[in-house]
CSV table of C-alpha atoms in Angstrom, one decimal:
chain,number,residue,atom,x,y,z
A,1,MET,CA,117.1,152.0,168.8
A,2,ALA,CA,117.1,148.4,167.7
A,3,GLU,CA,113.4,148.3,167.8
A,4,ALA,CA,113.3,151.4,165.8
A,5,GLU,CA,115.6,149.9,162.8
A,6,ARG,CA,113.4,146.7,162.9
A,7,ILE,CA,110.1,148.9,162.3
A,8,ILE,CA,111.8,151.0,159.6
A,9,GLY,CA,113.4,148.0,157.7
A,10,THR,CA,110.1,146.0,157.8
A,11,PRO,CA,108.3,147.6,154.5
A,12,GLU,CA,111.4,146.9,152.5
A,13,SER,CA,112.2,143.3,153.2
A,14,PRO,CA,109.6,141.5,150.9
A,15,GLU,CA,109.3,144.0,148.0
A,16,GLY,CA,113.0,144.9,147.7
A,17,ALA,CA,115.7,143.5,145.8
A,18,GLY,CA,114.7,140.1,146.7
A,19,ALA,CA,111.5,140.3,144.5
A,20,GLU,CA,113.3,139.9,141.1
A,21,PRO,CA,112.6,136.0,140.7
A,22,GLU,CA,108.8,137.2,141.2
A,23,GLN,CA,109.0,139.8,138.3
A,24,SER,CA,110.6,137.3,135.9
A,25,SER,CA,107.7,134.9,136.2
A,26,GLY,CA,104.9,137.8,135.9
A,27,PRO,CA,102.7,138.7,133.1
A,28,ASP,CA,105.4,140.4,130.9
A,29,SER,CA,107.8,137.5,131.0
A,30,GLY,CA,104.8,135.2,130.0
A,31,SER,CA,103.9,137.3,126.9
A,32,ALA,CA,107.8,137.5,125.9
A,33,GLY,CA,107.9,133.7,126.2
A,34,GLN,CA,104.8,133.3,123.8
A,35,GLN,CA,106.5,135.8,121.4
A,36,ASP,CA,109.7,133.6,121.4
A,37,ALA,CA,107.6,130.6,120.8
A,38,GLY,CA,105.7,132.4,118.0
A,39,ALA,CA,109.1,133.5,116.4
A,40,ARG,CA,110.4,130.0,116.4
A,41,PRO,CA,109.9,128.0,113.2
A,42,ARG,CA,106.8,125.6,113.4
A,43,GLY,CA,109.3,122.8,112.4
A,44,LYS,CA,111.6,121.5,109.7
A,45,ARG,CA,110.2,121.6,106.3
A,46,ARG,CA,109.1,118.3,104.8
A,47,ILE,CA,111.0,118.6,101.4
A,48,VAL,CA,113.1,115.5,102.3
A,49,VAL,CA,110.0,113.6,102.8
A,50,LEU,CA,108.5,114.9,99.6
A,51,PHE,CA,111.4,113.9,97.5
A,52,ALA,CA,112.0,110.8,99.0
A,53,VAL,CA,108.4,109.5,98.3
A,54,ALA,CA,108.8,110.9,94.8
A,55,ALA,CA,111.9,109.1,94.1
A,56,PHE,CA,110.5,105.9,95.3
A,57,ALA,CA,107.6,106.0,93.5
A,58,TYR,CA,109.4,107.2,90.4
A,59,ALA,CA,112.1,104.2,90.7
A,60,LEU,CA,109.1,101.7,91.2
A,61,ASP,CA,107.4,102.9,88.2
A,62,LEU,CA,110.6,103.1,85.8
A,63,ILE,CA,111.8,99.6,87.1
A,64,SER,CA,108.4,98.1,86.5
A,65,LYS,CA,108.1,99.5,83.0
A,66,MET,CA,111.6,98.2,81.9
A,67,ILE,CA,110.6,94.9,83.0
A,68,VAL,CA,107.4,94.9,81.2
A,69,VAL,CA,109.1,96.0,78.2
A,70,ALA,CA,111.9,93.5,78.2
A,71,LYS,CA,109.7,90.4,79.4
A,72,LEU,CA,106.1,91.0,78.7
A,73,GLU,CA,105.7,93.3,75.6
A,74,HIS,CA,104.8,91.2,72.3
A,75,HIS,CA,104.0,88.2,74.6
A,76,ALA,CA,100.6,86.6,76.0
A,77,PRO,CA,99.4,88.5,79.2
A,78,ILE,CA,100.1,86.9,82.5
A,79,GLU,CA,97.1,86.1,84.8
A,80,ILE,CA,97.7,87.2,88.2
A,81,VAL,CA,94.0,86.8,89.8
A,82,GLY,CA,92.4,84.6,87.1
A,83,GLU,CA,90.5,86.7,84.7
A,84,TRP,CA,90.1,89.6,87.5
A,85,LEU,CA,93.7,90.7,87.2
A,86,ARG,CA,96.3,90.3,84.7
A,87,PHE,CA,99.6,92.0,83.3
A,88,GLU,CA,99.2,92.8,79.8
A,89,ALA,CA,101.7,95.3,78.0
A,90,ILE,CA,100.2,98.0,76.0
A,91,ARG,CA,101.3,101.3,74.9
A,92,ASN,CA,98.9,104.4,76.0
A,93,ALA,CA,99.2,107.7,73.9
A,94,GLY,CA,96.5,109.4,76.2
A,95,ALA,CA,96.2,110.4,79.8
A,96,ALA,CA,95.9,108.2,82.9
A,97,PHE,CA,94.0,105.0,82.2
A,98,GLY,CA,93.9,105.5,78.6
A,99,PHE,CA,91.6,108.8,78.3
A,100,GLY,CA,92.3,111.4,75.5
A,101,GLU,CA,94.7,109.9,73.1
A,102,ALA,CA,94.7,112.7,70.7
A,103,PHE,CA,96.0,115.3,73.3
A,104,THR,CA,99.6,113.7,74.1
A,105,VAL,CA,101.2,116.9,74.0
A,106,ILE,CA,98.8,118.6,76.1
A,107,PHE,CA,98.9,116.0,78.7
A,108,THR,CA,102.8,116.4,78.4
A,109,MET,CA,102.6,120.1,79.2
A,110,ILE,CA,100.2,119.4,82.1
A,111,ALA,CA,102.6,116.9,83.7
A,112,ALA,CA,105.1,119.4,83.5
A,113,THR,CA,103.3,122.1,84.9
A,114,VAL,CA,102.1,120.0,87.8
A,115,ILE,CA,105.9,119.2,88.5
A,116,LEU,CA,106.7,122.8,88.5
A,117,VAL,CA,103.7,123.7,90.9
A,118,ILE,CA,104.8,121.0,93.2
A,119,ALA,CA,108.4,122.3,93.5
A,120,ARG,CA,107.3,125.8,94.3
A,121,LEU,CA,104.9,124.7,96.8
A,122,ALA,CA,107.6,122.6,98.6
A,123,ARG,CA,109.3,125.9,99.9
A,124,LYS,CA,106.2,126.4,102.2
A,125,LEU,CA,105.5,122.7,102.9
A,126,TYR,CA,105.5,121.8,106.8
A,127,SER,CA,102.7,118.9,106.8
A,128,LEU,CA,103.9,115.4,106.7
A,129,PRO,CA,100.7,114.1,105.2
A,130,TRP,CA,100.9,116.7,102.4
A,131,ALA,CA,104.4,115.6,101.7
A,132,ILE,CA,103.5,112.2,101.3
A,133,ALA,CA,100.6,113.3,99.0
A,134,LEU,CA,102.6,115.7,96.8
A,135,GLY,CA,105.5,113.2,96.8
A,136,LEU,CA,103.3,110.6,95.3
A,137,LEU,CA,101.8,113.1,92.6
A,138,LEU,CA,105.4,114.2,91.7
A,139,GLY,CA,106.8,110.7,91.2
A,140,GLY,CA,103.9,109.8,89.1
A,141,ALA,CA,104.1,112.9,87.0
A,142,LEU,CA,107.8,112.2,86.6
A,143,GLY,CA,107.2,108.6,85.7
A,144,ASN,CA,104.6,109.1,82.9
A,145,LEU,CA,106.5,112.5,81.8
A,146,THR,CA,109.7,110.2,81.3
A,147,ASP,CA,107.7,108.1,79.0
A,148,ARG,CA,106.3,111.1,76.9
A,149,ILE,CA,109.8,112.3,76.4
A,150,PHE,CA,111.8,109.3,75.7
A,151,ARG,CA,109.7,106.7,74.1
A,152,SER,CA,108.3,106.5,70.6
A,153,PRO,CA,107.0,107.8,68.4
A,154,GLY,CA,108.7,111.0,69.4
A,155,VAL,CA,109.7,113.6,72.0
A,156,PHE,CA,106.7,114.9,74.0
A,157,GLU,CA,104.4,112.4,72.1
A,158,GLY,CA,105.7,109.1,73.5
A,159,ALA,CA,103.3,106.5,74.5
A,160,VAL,CA,103.1,105.4,78.1
A,161,VAL,CA,103.6,102.0,79.0
A,162,ASP,CA,100.5,100.5,80.9
A,163,PHE,CA,100.6,96.8,82.1
A,164,ILE,CA,98.0,96.4,84.9
A,165,ALA,CA,94.9,95.2,83.7
A,166,PRO,CA,92.0,94.7,85.9
A,167,LYS,CA,88.8,93.1,84.4
A,168,HIS,CA,86.2,95.5,83.2
A,169,PHE,CA,88.7,98.5,83.7
A,170,ALA,CA,91.2,100.5,81.8
A,171,VAL,CA,94.8,99.3,81.7
A,172,PHE,CA,97.1,101.6,83.9
A,173,ASN,CA,100.7,101.5,85.6
A,174,LEU,CA,102.3,102.4,88.8
A,175,ALA,CA,102.7,106.0,88.0
A,176,ASP,CA,98.9,106.4,87.6
A,177,SER,CA,98.4,104.5,90.8
A,178,ALA,CA,100.6,107.0,92.6
A,179,ILE,CA,98.9,110.0,91.1
A,180,VAL,CA,95.4,108.7,92.1
A,181,CYS,CA,96.5,107.9,95.5
A,182,GLY,CA,98.1,111.4,95.9
A,183,GLY,CA,95.1,113.0,94.7
A,184,ILE,CA,92.8,111.0,97.0
A,185,LEU,CA,94.9,111.9,100.0
A,186,ILE,CA,95.0,115.7,98.9
A,187,VAL,CA,91.1,115.6,98.8
A,188,LEU,CA,91.0,113.9,102.4
A,189,LEU,CA,93.4,116.5,103.8
A,190,SER,CA,91.6,119.4,102.3
A,191,PHE,CA,88.3,118.1,103.8
A,192,LYS,CA,90.0,117.8,107.4
A,193,GLY,CA,91.0,121.5,107.0
A,194,LEU,CA,94.8,120.6,107.0
A,195,ASP,CA,97.0,123.1,104.7
A,196,PRO,CA,100.4,122.2,103.5
A,197,ASP,CA,101.9,124.7,105.8
A,198,GLY,CA,100.7,122.6,108.6
A,199,THR,CA,98.0,124.9,109.9
A,200,VAL,CA,94.5,123.6,110.5
A,201,HIS,CA,91.6,125.9,109.4
A,202,LYS,CA,87.8,125.1,109.8
A,203,ASP,CA,85.4,126.6,107.2
């Protein structure tokens, strides 16, 4: 009788109730894990980094212009590296590096539009390099826009304070530098196929 029970119970022992851990590690549970991973956010948005970089670039530009207006304007230029680099205060009614002085209002509108576009793009921003690049653009645009609004000759027509004067090159300021560096970084990121949302694509 014991021999018969042993023979009857044999098929049920490995495949019975004790097999639940094997089912949890099967294909169904693997696909469920992948769905859970896909449902998770890919990471915190980089909005804090974007605005921190923008605030730093803006503050640096604003402070430098205040010092230049107070200490350098209406004074002789200061030579930094001989004739190759000097600080010389000028008022620029045009775009970056002195281009287009007849279109001050248009450049003001463009700067304001850039700021709005960056603010909207920040909602979908997950890439740290893109956050740094857009932060530089935002800080630079805000720096020059502040001059356009608050400096003479009038609102939206104000002349930007420039003071960095390399030899055989246009005079510019730190806001211009931030805009150029941010633009170069964006071009490099685009060539690498990195999108603002953190995804990488290949053409």
